[in-house]
Amino acid sequence: MENTSMFHSHPAPGDASFAPEPIEALPVPDDVAQWQGTRQRLLESWQAVLGQPAFDNSDTFDRSAEHLTTFDQEHYTGTILLQPTTPTTRQTVLLMTP
């Protein structure tokens, strides 16, 4: 089981469609004005990687999750929800609470 877990949690680099970015500590800005510039660069970097949704962000649609069922297990209570991701799609979510 442990080998399978390691295999799936650490995919081969060739599987990635982009070169992974090195993980480095971010410098801590000295003042708020400096942070605003850093914040903007971080936001632009994230948007370049993640892209934008295919729908207009001003689209109004019900973003509340729909409760499907709740069940009890030995170590948690599970709740299955349908969470809106776009105006026309939903994703199934398992919420586990102790």
PDB file of N, CA and C in Angstrom:
ATOM      1  N   MET A   1       0.827  -1.189   0.000  1.00  0.00           N
ATOM      2  CA  MET A   1       0.000   0.000   0.000  1.00  0.00           C
ATOM      3  C   MET A   1       0.869   1.249   0.000  1.00  0.00           C
ATOM      4  N   GLU A   2       1.928   1.243   0.802  1.00  0.00           N
ATOM      5  CA  GLU A   2       2.789   2.422   0.905  1.00  0.00           C
ATOM      6  C   GLU A   2       3.439   2.740  -0.437  1.00  0.00           C
ATOM      7  N   ASN A   3       3.884   1.719  -1.177  1.00  0.00           N
ATOM      8  CA  ASN A   3       4.496   1.959  -2.486  1.00  0.00           C
ATOM      9  C   ASN A   3       3.491   2.550  -3.462  1.00  0.00           C
ATOM     10  N   THR A   4       2.270   2.062  -3.411  1.00  0.00           N
ATOM     11  CA  THR A   4       1.233   2.595  -4.293  1.00  0.00           C
ATOM     12  C   THR A   4       0.960   4.057  -3.973  1.00  0.00           C
ATOM     13  N   SER A   5       0.877   4.370  -2.701  1.00  0.00           N
ATOM     14  CA  SER A   5       0.637   5.749  -2.289  1.00  0.00           C
ATOM     15  C   SER A   5       1.754   6.663  -2.773  1.00  0.00           C
ATOM     16  N   MET A   6       3.004   6.252  -2.591  1.00  0.00           N
ATOM     17  CA  MET A   6       4.144   7.056  -3.043  1.00  0.00           C
ATOM     18  C   MET A   6       4.103   7.240  -4.563  1.00  0.00           C
ATOM     19  N   PHE A   7       3.721   6.182  -5.291  1.00  0.00           N
ATOM     20  CA  PHE A   7       3.665   6.254  -6.746  1.00  0.00           C
ATOM     21  C   PHE A   7       2.669   7.315  -7.199  1.00  0.00           C
ATOM     22  N   HIS A   8       1.496   7.330  -6.575  1.00  0.00           N
ATOM     23  CA  HIS A   8       0.459   8.261  -7.012  1.00  0.00           C
ATOM     24  C   HIS A   8       0.655   9.675  -6.483  1.00  0.00           C
ATOM     25  N   SER A   9       1.331   9.829  -5.364  1.00  0.00           N
ATOM     26  CA  SER A   9       1.518  11.173  -4.820  1.00  0.00           C
ATOM     27  C   SER A   9       2.770  11.849  -5.362  1.00  0.00           C
ATOM     28  N   HIS A  10       3.623  11.115  -6.052  1.00  0.00           N
ATOM     29  CA  HIS A  10       4.836  11.681  -6.657  1.00  0.00           C
ATOM     30  C   HIS A  10       4.930  11.215  -8.109  1.00  0.00           C
ATOM     31  N   PRO A  11       4.105  11.766  -9.017  1.00  0.00           N
ATOM     32  CA  PRO A  11       4.136  11.325 -10.409  1.00  0.00           C
ATOM     33  C   PRO A  11       5.473  11.655 -11.069  1.00  0.00           C
ATOM     34  N   ALA A  12       5.778  10.912 -12.101  1.00  0.00           N
ATOM     35  CA  ALA A  12       7.023  11.138 -12.835  1.00  0.00           C
ATOM     36  C   ALA A  12       7.016  12.535 -13.444  1.00  0.00           C
ATOM     37  N   PRO A  13       8.169  13.237 -13.443  1.00  0.00           N
ATOM     38  CA  PRO A  13       8.217  14.597 -13.998  1.00  0.00           C
ATOM     39  C   PRO A  13       7.745  14.668 -15.446  1.00  0.00           C
ATOM     40  N   GLY A  14       7.933  13.596 -16.199  1.00  0.00           N
ATOM     41  CA  GLY A  14       7.503  13.585 -17.589  1.00  0.00           C
ATOM     42  C   GLY A  14       6.000  13.691 -17.744  1.00  0.00           C
ATOM     43  N   ASP A  15       5.254  13.390 -16.668  1.00  0.00           N
ATOM     44  CA  ASP A  15       3.796  13.469 -16.721  1.00  0.00           C
ATOM     45  C   ASP A  15       3.295  14.908 -16.687  1.00  0.00           C
ATOM     46  N   ALA A  16       4.128  15.819 -16.226  1.00  0.00           N
ATOM     47  CA  ALA A  16       3.713  17.218 -16.100  1.00  0.00           C
ATOM     48  C   ALA A  16       3.724  17.883 -17.470  1.00  0.00           C
ATOM     49  N   SER A  17       2.771  18.772 -17.682  1.00  0.00           N
ATOM     50  CA  SER A  17       2.712  19.471 -18.964  1.00  0.00           C
ATOM     51  C   SER A  17       3.489  20.784 -18.915  1.00  0.00           C
ATOM     52  N   PHE A  18       4.165  21.047 -17.804  1.00  0.00           N
ATOM     53  CA  PHE A  18       4.955  22.258 -17.666  1.00  0.00           C
ATOM     54  C   PHE A  18       6.134  21.960 -16.749  1.00  0.00           C
ATOM     55  N   ALA A  19       7.161  22.785 -16.841  1.00  0.00           N
ATOM     56  CA  ALA A  19       8.324  22.611 -15.975  1.00  0.00           C
ATOM     57  C   ALA A  19       7.976  23.109 -14.578  1.00  0.00           C
ATOM     58  N   PRO A  20       8.185  22.276 -13.544  1.00  0.00           N
ATOM     59  CA  PRO A  20       7.863  22.740 -12.194  1.00  0.00           C
ATOM     60  C   PRO A  20       8.730  23.916 -11.780  1.00  0.00           C
ATOM     61  N   GLU A  21       8.118  24.847 -11.085  1.00  0.00           N
ATOM     62  CA  GLU A  21       8.837  26.014 -10.584  1.00  0.00           C
ATOM     63  C   GLU A  21       9.590  25.640  -9.316  1.00  0.00           C
ATOM     64  N   PRO A  22      10.791  26.186  -9.125  1.00  0.00           N
ATOM     65  CA  PRO A  22      11.488  25.918  -7.866  1.00  0.00           C
ATOM     66  C   PRO A  22      10.734  26.566  -6.704  1.00  0.00           C
ATOM     67  N   ILE A  23      10.737  25.895  -5.568  1.00  0.00           N
ATOM     68  CA  ILE A  23      10.052  26.431  -4.390  1.00  0.00           C
ATOM     69  C   ILE A  23      11.075  27.166  -3.548  1.00  0.00           C
ATOM     70  N   GLU A  24      10.910  28.460  -3.466  1.00  0.00           N
ATOM     71  CA  GLU A  24      11.825  29.296  -2.697  1.00  0.00           C
ATOM     72  C   GLU A  24      11.005  30.169  -1.758  1.00  0.00           C
ATOM     73  N   ALA A  25      11.585  30.484  -0.623  1.00  0.00           N
ATOM     74  CA  ALA A  25      10.901  31.366   0.325  1.00  0.00           C
ATOM     75  C   ALA A  25      10.729  32.750  -0.292  1.00  0.00           C
ATOM     76  N   LEU A  26       9.567  33.341  -0.084  1.00  0.00           N
ATOM     77  CA  LEU A  26       9.321  34.686  -0.589  1.00  0.00           C
ATOM     78  C   LEU A  26       9.954  35.705   0.342  1.00  0.00           C
ATOM     79  N   PRO A  27      10.556  36.742  -0.221  1.00  0.00           N
ATOM     80  CA  PRO A  27      11.096  37.789   0.646  1.00  0.00           C
ATOM     81  C   PRO A  27       9.954  38.539   1.337  1.00  0.00           C
ATOM     82  N   VAL A  28      10.177  38.921   2.557  1.00  0.00           N
ATOM     83  CA  VAL A  28       9.162  39.659   3.315  1.00  0.00           C
ATOM     84  C   VAL A  28       9.374  41.146   3.071  1.00  0.00           C
ATOM     85  N   PRO A  29       8.385  41.830   2.459  1.00  0.00           N
ATOM     86  CA  PRO A  29       8.530  43.263   2.185  1.00  0.00           C
ATOM     87  C   PRO A  29       8.610  44.069   3.481  1.00  0.00           C
ATOM     88  N   ASP A  30       9.308  45.203   3.400  1.00  0.00           N
ATOM     89  CA  ASP A  30       9.478  46.060   4.571  1.00  0.00           C
ATOM     90  C   ASP A  30       8.264  46.933   4.859  1.00  0.00           C
ATOM     91  N   ASP A  31       7.474  47.253   3.813  1.00  0.00           N
ATOM     92  CA  ASP A  31       6.326  48.130   4.037  1.00  0.00           C
ATOM     93  C   ASP A  31       5.153  47.720   3.144  1.00  0.00           C
ATOM     94  N   VAL A  32       4.020  48.344   3.379  1.00  0.00           N
ATOM     95  CA  VAL A  32       2.793  47.998   2.672  1.00  0.00           C
ATOM     96  C   VAL A  32       2.917  48.288   1.177  1.00  0.00           C
ATOM     97  N   ALA A  33       3.518  49.400   0.815  1.00  0.00           N
ATOM     98  CA  ALA A  33       3.661  49.750  -0.605  1.00  0.00           C
ATOM     99  C   ALA A  33       4.478  48.683  -1.334  1.00  0.00           C
ATOM    100  N   GLN A  34       5.522  48.206  -0.698  1.00  0.00           N
ATOM    101  CA  GLN A  34       6.353  47.155  -1.290  1.00  0.00           C
ATOM    102  C   GLN A  34       5.537  45.863  -1.422  1.00  0.00           C
ATOM    103  N   TRP A  35       4.732  45.565  -0.399  1.00  0.00           N
ATOM    104  CA  TRP A  35       3.900  44.362  -0.437  1.00  0.00           C
ATOM    105  C   TRP A  35       2.897  44.423  -1.581  1.00  0.00           C
ATOM    106  N   GLN A  36       2.333  45.598  -1.871  1.00  0.00           N
ATOM    107  CA  GLN A  36       1.358  45.718  -2.959  1.00  0.00           C
ATOM    108  C   GLN A  36       1.979  45.295  -4.288  1.00  0.00           C
ATOM    109  N   GLY A  37       3.231  45.684  -4.523  1.00  0.00           N
ATOM    110  CA  GLY A  37       3.917  45.268  -5.749  1.00  0.00           C
ATOM    111  C   GLY A  37       4.150  43.764  -5.772  1.00  0.00           C
ATOM    112  N   THR A  38       4.581  43.211  -4.640  1.00  0.00           N
ATOM    113  CA  THR A  38       4.801  41.764  -4.533  1.00  0.00           C
ATOM    114  C   THR A  38       3.487  41.022  -4.730  1.00  0.00           C
ATOM    115  N   ARG A  39       2.434  41.529  -4.120  1.00  0.00           N
ATOM    116  CA  ARG A  39       1.113  40.915  -4.236  1.00  0.00           C
ATOM    117  C   ARG A  39       0.664  40.868  -5.696  1.00  0.00           C
ATOM    118  N   GLN A  40       0.841  41.962  -6.412  1.00  0.00           N
ATOM    119  CA  GLN A  40       0.424  42.022  -7.811  1.00  0.00           C
ATOM    120  C   GLN A  40       1.205  41.017  -8.657  1.00  0.00           C
ATOM    121  N   ARG A  41       2.516  40.912  -8.420  1.00  0.00           N
ATOM    122  CA  ARG A  41       3.335  39.941  -9.167  1.00  0.00           C
ATOM    123  C   ARG A  41       2.900  38.504  -8.864  1.00  0.00           C
ATOM    124  N   LEU A  42       2.598  38.218  -7.596  1.00  0.00           N
ATOM    125  CA  LEU A  42       2.122  36.881  -7.229  1.00  0.00           C
ATOM    126  C   LEU A  42       0.792  36.571  -7.915  1.00  0.00           C
ATOM    127  N   LEU A  43      -0.111  37.528  -7.900  1.00  0.00           N
ATOM    128  CA  LEU A  43      -1.411  37.349  -8.528  1.00  0.00           C
ATOM    129  C   LEU A  43      -1.263  37.086 -10.027  1.00  0.00           C
ATOM    130  N   GLU A  44      -0.423  37.857 -10.702  1.00  0.00           N
ATOM    131  CA  GLU A  44      -0.202  37.664 -12.140  1.00  0.00           C
ATOM    132  C   GLU A  44       0.417  36.306 -12.419  1.00  0.00           C
ATOM    133  N   SER A  45       1.344  35.881 -11.563  1.00  0.00           N
ATOM    134  CA  SER A  45       1.983  34.578 -11.723  1.00  0.00           C
ATOM    135  C   SER A  45       0.962  33.451 -11.576  1.00  0.00           C
ATOM    136  N   TRP A  46       0.117  33.533 -10.551  1.00  0.00           N
ATOM    137  CA  TRP A  46      -0.913  32.518 -10.347  1.00  0.00           C
ATOM    138  C   TRP A  46      -1.886  32.489 -11.520  1.00  0.00           C
ATOM    139  N   GLN A  47      -2.305  33.652 -11.998  1.00  0.00           N
ATOM    140  CA  GLN A  47      -3.258  33.697 -13.104  1.00  0.00           C
ATOM    141  C   GLN A  47      -2.649  33.138 -14.383  1.00  0.00           C
ATOM    142  N   ALA A  48      -1.340  33.327 -14.574  1.00  0.00           N
ATOM    143  CA  ALA A  48      -0.674  32.775 -15.752  1.00  0.00           C
ATOM    144  C   ALA A  48      -0.675  31.247 -15.699  1.00  0.00           C
ATOM    145  N   VAL A  49      -0.514  30.689 -14.515  1.00  0.00           N
ATOM    146  CA  VAL A  49      -0.492  29.233 -14.361  1.00  0.00           C
ATOM    147  C   VAL A  49      -1.909  28.657 -14.398  1.00  0.00           C
ATOM    148  N   LEU A  50      -2.818  29.267 -13.653  1.00  0.00           N
ATOM    149  CA  LEU A  50      -4.165  28.723 -13.512  1.00  0.00           C
ATOM    150  C   LEU A  50      -5.112  29.111 -14.635  1.00  0.00           C
ATOM    151  N   GLY A  51      -4.867  30.250 -15.266  1.00  0.00           N
ATOM    152  CA  GLY A  51      -5.774  30.724 -16.297  1.00  0.00           C
ATOM    153  C   GLY A  51      -7.001  31.379 -15.703  1.00  0.00           C
ATOM    154  N   GLN A  52      -7.985  31.621 -16.534  1.00  0.00           N
ATOM    155  CA  GLN A  52      -9.226  32.266 -16.118  1.00  0.00           C
ATOM    156  C   GLN A  52     -10.384  31.322 -16.418  1.00  0.00           C
ATOM    157  N   PRO A  53     -11.473  31.430 -15.693  1.00  0.00           N
ATOM    158  CA  PRO A  53     -12.622  30.572 -15.991  1.00  0.00           C
ATOM    159  C   PRO A  53     -13.183  30.879 -17.377  1.00  0.00           C
ATOM    160  N   ALA A  54     -13.795  29.874 -17.978  1.00  0.00           N
ATOM    161  CA  ALA A  54     -14.361  30.034 -19.316  1.00  0.00           C
ATOM    162  C   ALA A  54     -15.605  30.913 -19.295  1.00  0.00           C
ATOM    163  N   PHE A  55     -16.202  31.087 -18.128  1.00  0.00           N
ATOM    164  CA  PHE A  55     -17.394  31.924 -18.024  1.00  0.00           C
ATOM    165  C   PHE A  55     -17.002  33.283 -17.461  1.00  0.00           C
ATOM    166  N   ASP A  56     -17.828  34.265 -17.731  1.00  0.00           N
ATOM    167  CA  ASP A  56     -17.597  35.620 -17.240  1.00  0.00           C
ATOM    168  C   ASP A  56     -17.782  35.626 -15.728  1.00  0.00           C
ATOM    169  N   ASN A  57     -16.807  36.151 -15.007  1.00  0.00           N
ATOM    170  CA  ASN A  57     -16.848  36.145 -13.547  1.00  0.00           C
ATOM    171  C   ASN A  57     -18.033  36.935 -12.996  1.00  0.00           C
ATOM    172  N   SER A  58     -18.607  37.802 -13.821  1.00  0.00           N
ATOM    173  CA  SER A  58     -19.766  38.566 -13.354  1.00  0.00           C
ATOM    174  C   SER A  58     -21.060  37.762 -13.492  1.00  0.00           C
ATOM    175  N   ASP A  59     -20.966  36.563 -14.136  1.00  0.00           N
ATOM    176  CA  ASP A  59     -22.154  35.713 -14.253  1.00  0.00           C
ATOM    177  C   ASP A  59     -22.714  35.434 -12.868  1.00  0.00           C
ATOM    178  N   THR A  60     -23.994  35.594 -12.756  1.00  0.00           N
ATOM    179  CA  THR A  60     -24.614  35.292 -11.470  1.00  0.00           C
ATOM    180  C   THR A  60     -25.259  33.920 -11.559  1.00  0.00           C
ATOM    181  N   PHE A  61     -24.887  33.057 -10.648  1.00  0.00           N
ATOM    182  CA  PHE A  61     -25.510  31.752 -10.536  1.00  0.00           C
ATOM    183  C   PHE A  61     -25.437  31.332  -9.077  1.00  0.00           C
ATOM    184  N   ASP A  62     -26.290  30.433  -8.708  1.00  0.00           N
ATOM    185  CA  ASP A  62     -26.357  29.984  -7.318  1.00  0.00           C
ATOM    186  C   ASP A  62     -25.102  29.183  -6.991  1.00  0.00           C
ATOM    187  N   ARG A  63     -24.265  29.731  -6.128  1.00  0.00           N
ATOM    188  CA  ARG A  63     -23.006  29.076  -5.773  1.00  0.00           C
ATOM    189  C   ARG A  63     -23.118  28.236  -4.498  1.00  0.00           C
ATOM    190  N   SER A  64     -24.308  28.098  -3.966  1.00  0.00           N
ATOM    191  CA  SER A  64     -24.455  27.321  -2.735  1.00  0.00           C
ATOM    192  C   SER A  64     -24.411  25.824  -3.053  1.00  0.00           C
ATOM    193  N   ALA A  65     -23.810  25.073  -2.129  1.00  0.00           N
ATOM    194  CA  ALA A  65     -23.683  23.629  -2.306  1.00  0.00           C
ATOM    195  C   ALA A  65     -25.011  22.944  -1.998  1.00  0.00           C
ATOM    196  N   GLU A  66     -25.273  21.869  -2.728  1.00  0.00           N
ATOM    197  CA  GLU A  66     -26.488  21.080  -2.511  1.00  0.00           C
ATOM    198  C   GLU A  66     -26.135  19.856  -1.669  1.00  0.00           C
ATOM    199  N   HIS A  67     -26.803  19.688  -0.544  1.00  0.00           N
ATOM    200  CA  HIS A  67     -26.565  18.550   0.345  1.00  0.00           C
ATOM    201  C   HIS A  67     -27.218  17.309  -0.253  1.00  0.00           C
ATOM    202  N   LEU A  68     -26.433  16.229  -0.434  1.00  0.00           N
ATOM    203  CA  LEU A  68     -26.989  14.987  -0.963  1.00  0.00           C
ATOM    204  C   LEU A  68     -27.280  13.978   0.139  1.00  0.00           C
ATOM    205  N   THR A  69     -26.282  13.723   0.996  1.00  0.00           N
ATOM    206  CA  THR A  69     -26.472  12.752   2.071  1.00  0.00           C
ATOM    207  C   THR A  69     -25.407  12.939   3.146  1.00  0.00           C
ATOM    208  N   THR A  70     -25.685  12.397   4.311  1.00  0.00           N
ATOM    209  CA  THR A  70     -24.727  12.384   5.417  1.00  0.00           C
ATOM    210  C   THR A  70     -24.680  10.958   5.950  1.00  0.00           C
ATOM    211  N   PHE A  71     -23.485  10.495   6.313  1.00  0.00           N
ATOM    212  CA  PHE A  71     -23.332   9.141   6.843  1.00  0.00           C
ATOM    213  C   PHE A  71     -22.263   9.139   7.928  1.00  0.00           C
ATOM    214  N   ASP A  72     -22.374   8.183   8.837  1.00  0.00           N
ATOM    215  CA  ASP A  72     -21.420   8.062   9.939  1.00  0.00           C
ATOM    216  C   ASP A  72     -20.490   6.883   9.711  1.00  0.00           C
ATOM    217  N   GLN A  73     -19.213   7.120   9.971  1.00  0.00           N
ATOM    218  CA  GLN A  73     -18.195   6.075   9.972  1.00  0.00           C
ATOM    219  C   GLN A  73     -17.570   6.046  11.359  1.00  0.00           C
ATOM    220  N   GLU A  74     -16.681   5.096  11.592  1.00  0.00           N
ATOM    221  CA  GLU A  74     -16.097   4.948  12.926  1.00  0.00           C
ATOM    222  C   GLU A  74     -15.358   6.200  13.388  1.00  0.00           C
ATOM    223  N   HIS A  75     -14.611   6.840  12.481  1.00  0.00           N
ATOM    224  CA  HIS A  75     -13.756   7.957  12.886  1.00  0.00           C
ATOM    225  C   HIS A  75     -14.183   9.310  12.322  1.00  0.00           C
ATOM    226  N   TYR A  76     -15.254   9.341  11.569  1.00  0.00           N
ATOM    227  CA  TYR A  76     -15.696  10.619  11.001  1.00  0.00           C
ATOM    228  C   TYR A  76     -17.156  10.539  10.580  1.00  0.00           C
ATOM    229  N   THR A  77     -17.732  11.709  10.371  1.00  0.00           N
ATOM    230  CA  THR A  77     -19.050  11.828   9.751  1.00  0.00           C
ATOM    231  C   THR A  77     -18.820  12.387   8.355  1.00  0.00           C
ATOM    232  N   GLY A  78     -19.357  11.720   7.367  1.00  0.00           N
ATOM    233  CA  GLY A  78     -19.180  12.151   5.983  1.00  0.00           C
ATOM    234  C   GLY A  78     -20.424  12.848   5.467  1.00  0.00           C
ATOM    235  N   THR A  79     -20.209  13.902   4.712  1.00  0.00           N
ATOM    236  CA  THR A  79     -21.304  14.622   4.067  1.00  0.00           C
ATOM    237  C   THR A  79     -20.964  14.739   2.589  1.00  0.00           C
ATOM    238  N   ILE A  80     -21.878  14.312   1.738  1.00  0.00           N
ATOM    239  CA  ILE A  80     -21.689  14.415   0.291  1.00  0.00           C
ATOM    240  C   ILE A  80     -22.451  15.649  -0.191  1.00  0.00           C
ATOM    241  N   LEU A  81     -21.739  16.524  -0.896  1.00  0.00           N
ATOM    242  CA  LEU A  81     -22.315  17.767  -1.408  1.00  0.00           C
ATOM    243  C   LEU A  81     -22.069  17.873  -2.906  1.00  0.00           C
ATOM    244  N   LEU A  82     -22.918  18.593  -3.595  1.00  0.00           N
ATOM    245  CA  LEU A  82     -22.664  19.002  -4.978  1.00  0.00           C
ATOM    246  C   LEU A  82     -22.327  20.483  -4.929  1.00  0.00           C
ATOM    247  N   GLN A  83     -21.121  20.814  -5.349  1.00  0.00           N
ATOM    248  CA  GLN A  83     -20.635  22.194  -5.275  1.00  0.00           C
ATOM    249  C   GLN A  83     -20.571  22.785  -6.679  1.00  0.00           C
ATOM    250  N   PRO A  84     -21.241  23.909  -6.926  1.00  0.00           N
ATOM    251  CA  PRO A  84     -21.172  24.543  -8.244  1.00  0.00           C
ATOM    252  C   PRO A  84     -19.749  25.015  -8.558  1.00  0.00           C
ATOM    253  N   THR A  85     -19.299  24.740  -9.774  1.00  0.00           N
ATOM    254  CA  THR A  85     -17.984  25.212 -10.213  1.00  0.00           C
ATOM    255  C   THR A  85     -18.096  26.210 -11.362  1.00  0.00           C
ATOM    256  N   THR A  86     -19.162  26.117 -12.126  1.00  0.00           N
ATOM    257  CA  THR A  86     -19.483  27.070 -13.198  1.00  0.00           C
ATOM    258  C   THR A  86     -21.005  27.191 -13.219  1.00  0.00           C
ATOM    259  N   PRO A  87     -21.552  28.046 -14.073  1.00  0.00           N
ATOM    260  CA  PRO A  87     -23.016  28.134 -14.137  1.00  0.00           C
ATOM    261  C   PRO A  87     -23.689  26.813 -14.517  1.00  0.00           C
ATOM    262  N   THR A  88     -22.968  25.900 -15.192  1.00  0.00           N
ATOM    263  CA  THR A  88     -23.604  24.664 -15.668  1.00  0.00           C
ATOM    264  C   THR A  88     -22.995  23.385 -15.113  1.00  0.00           C
ATOM    265  N   THR A  89     -21.968  23.455 -14.280  1.00  0.00           N
ATOM    266  CA  THR A  89     -21.335  22.233 -13.779  1.00  0.00           C
ATOM    267  C   THR A  89     -21.259  22.224 -12.258  1.00  0.00           C
ATOM    268  N   ARG A  90     -21.204  21.015 -11.724  1.00  0.00           N
ATOM    269  CA  ARG A  90     -21.082  20.800 -10.281  1.00  0.00           C
ATOM    270  C   ARG A  90     -20.003  19.742 -10.052  1.00  0.00           C
ATOM    271  N   GLN A  91     -19.343  19.817  -8.904  1.00  0.00           N
ATOM    272  CA  GLN A  91     -18.413  18.760  -8.526  1.00  0.00           C
ATOM    273  C   GLN A  91     -18.912  18.118  -7.235  1.00  0.00           C
ATOM    274  N   THR A  92     -18.669  16.821  -7.117  1.00  0.00           N
ATOM    275  CA  THR A  92     -19.059  16.107  -5.910  1.00  0.00           C
ATOM    276  C   THR A  92     -17.963  16.270  -4.873  1.00  0.00           C
ATOM    277  N   VAL A  93     -18.358  16.614  -3.651  1.00  0.00           N
ATOM    278  CA  VAL A  93     -17.407  16.867  -2.573  1.00  0.00           C
ATOM    279  C   VAL A  93     -17.748  15.970  -1.393  1.00  0.00           C
ATOM    280  N   LEU A  94     -16.720  15.348  -0.806  1.00  0.00           N
ATOM    281  CA  LEU A  94     -16.884  14.600   0.437  1.00  0.00           C
ATOM    282  C   LEU A  94     -16.294  15.443   1.555  1.00  0.00           C
ATOM    283  N   LEU A  95     -17.135  15.874   2.472  1.00  0.00           N
ATOM    284  CA  LEU A  95     -16.704  16.640   3.632  1.00  0.00           C
ATOM    285  C   LEU A  95     -16.637  15.675   4.809  1.00  0.00           C
ATOM    286  N   MET A  96     -15.444  15.531   5.400  1.00  0.00           N
ATOM    287  CA  MET A  96     -15.248  14.609   6.520  1.00  0.00           C
ATOM    288  C   MET A  96     -15.014  15.418   7.789  1.00  0.00           C
ATOM    289  N   THR A  97     -15.866  15.210   8.796  1.00  0.00           N
ATOM    290  CA  THR A  97     -15.711  15.912  10.068  1.00  0.00           C
ATOM    291  C   THR A  97     -15.549  14.883  11.181  1.00  0.00           C
ATOM    292  N   PRO A  98     -14.727  15.201  12.187  1.00  0.00           N
ATOM    293  CA  PRO A  98     -14.493  14.239  13.273  1.00  0.00           C
ATOM    294  C   PRO A  98     -15.759  13.958  14.068  1.00  0.00           C
TER     295      PRO A  98
END
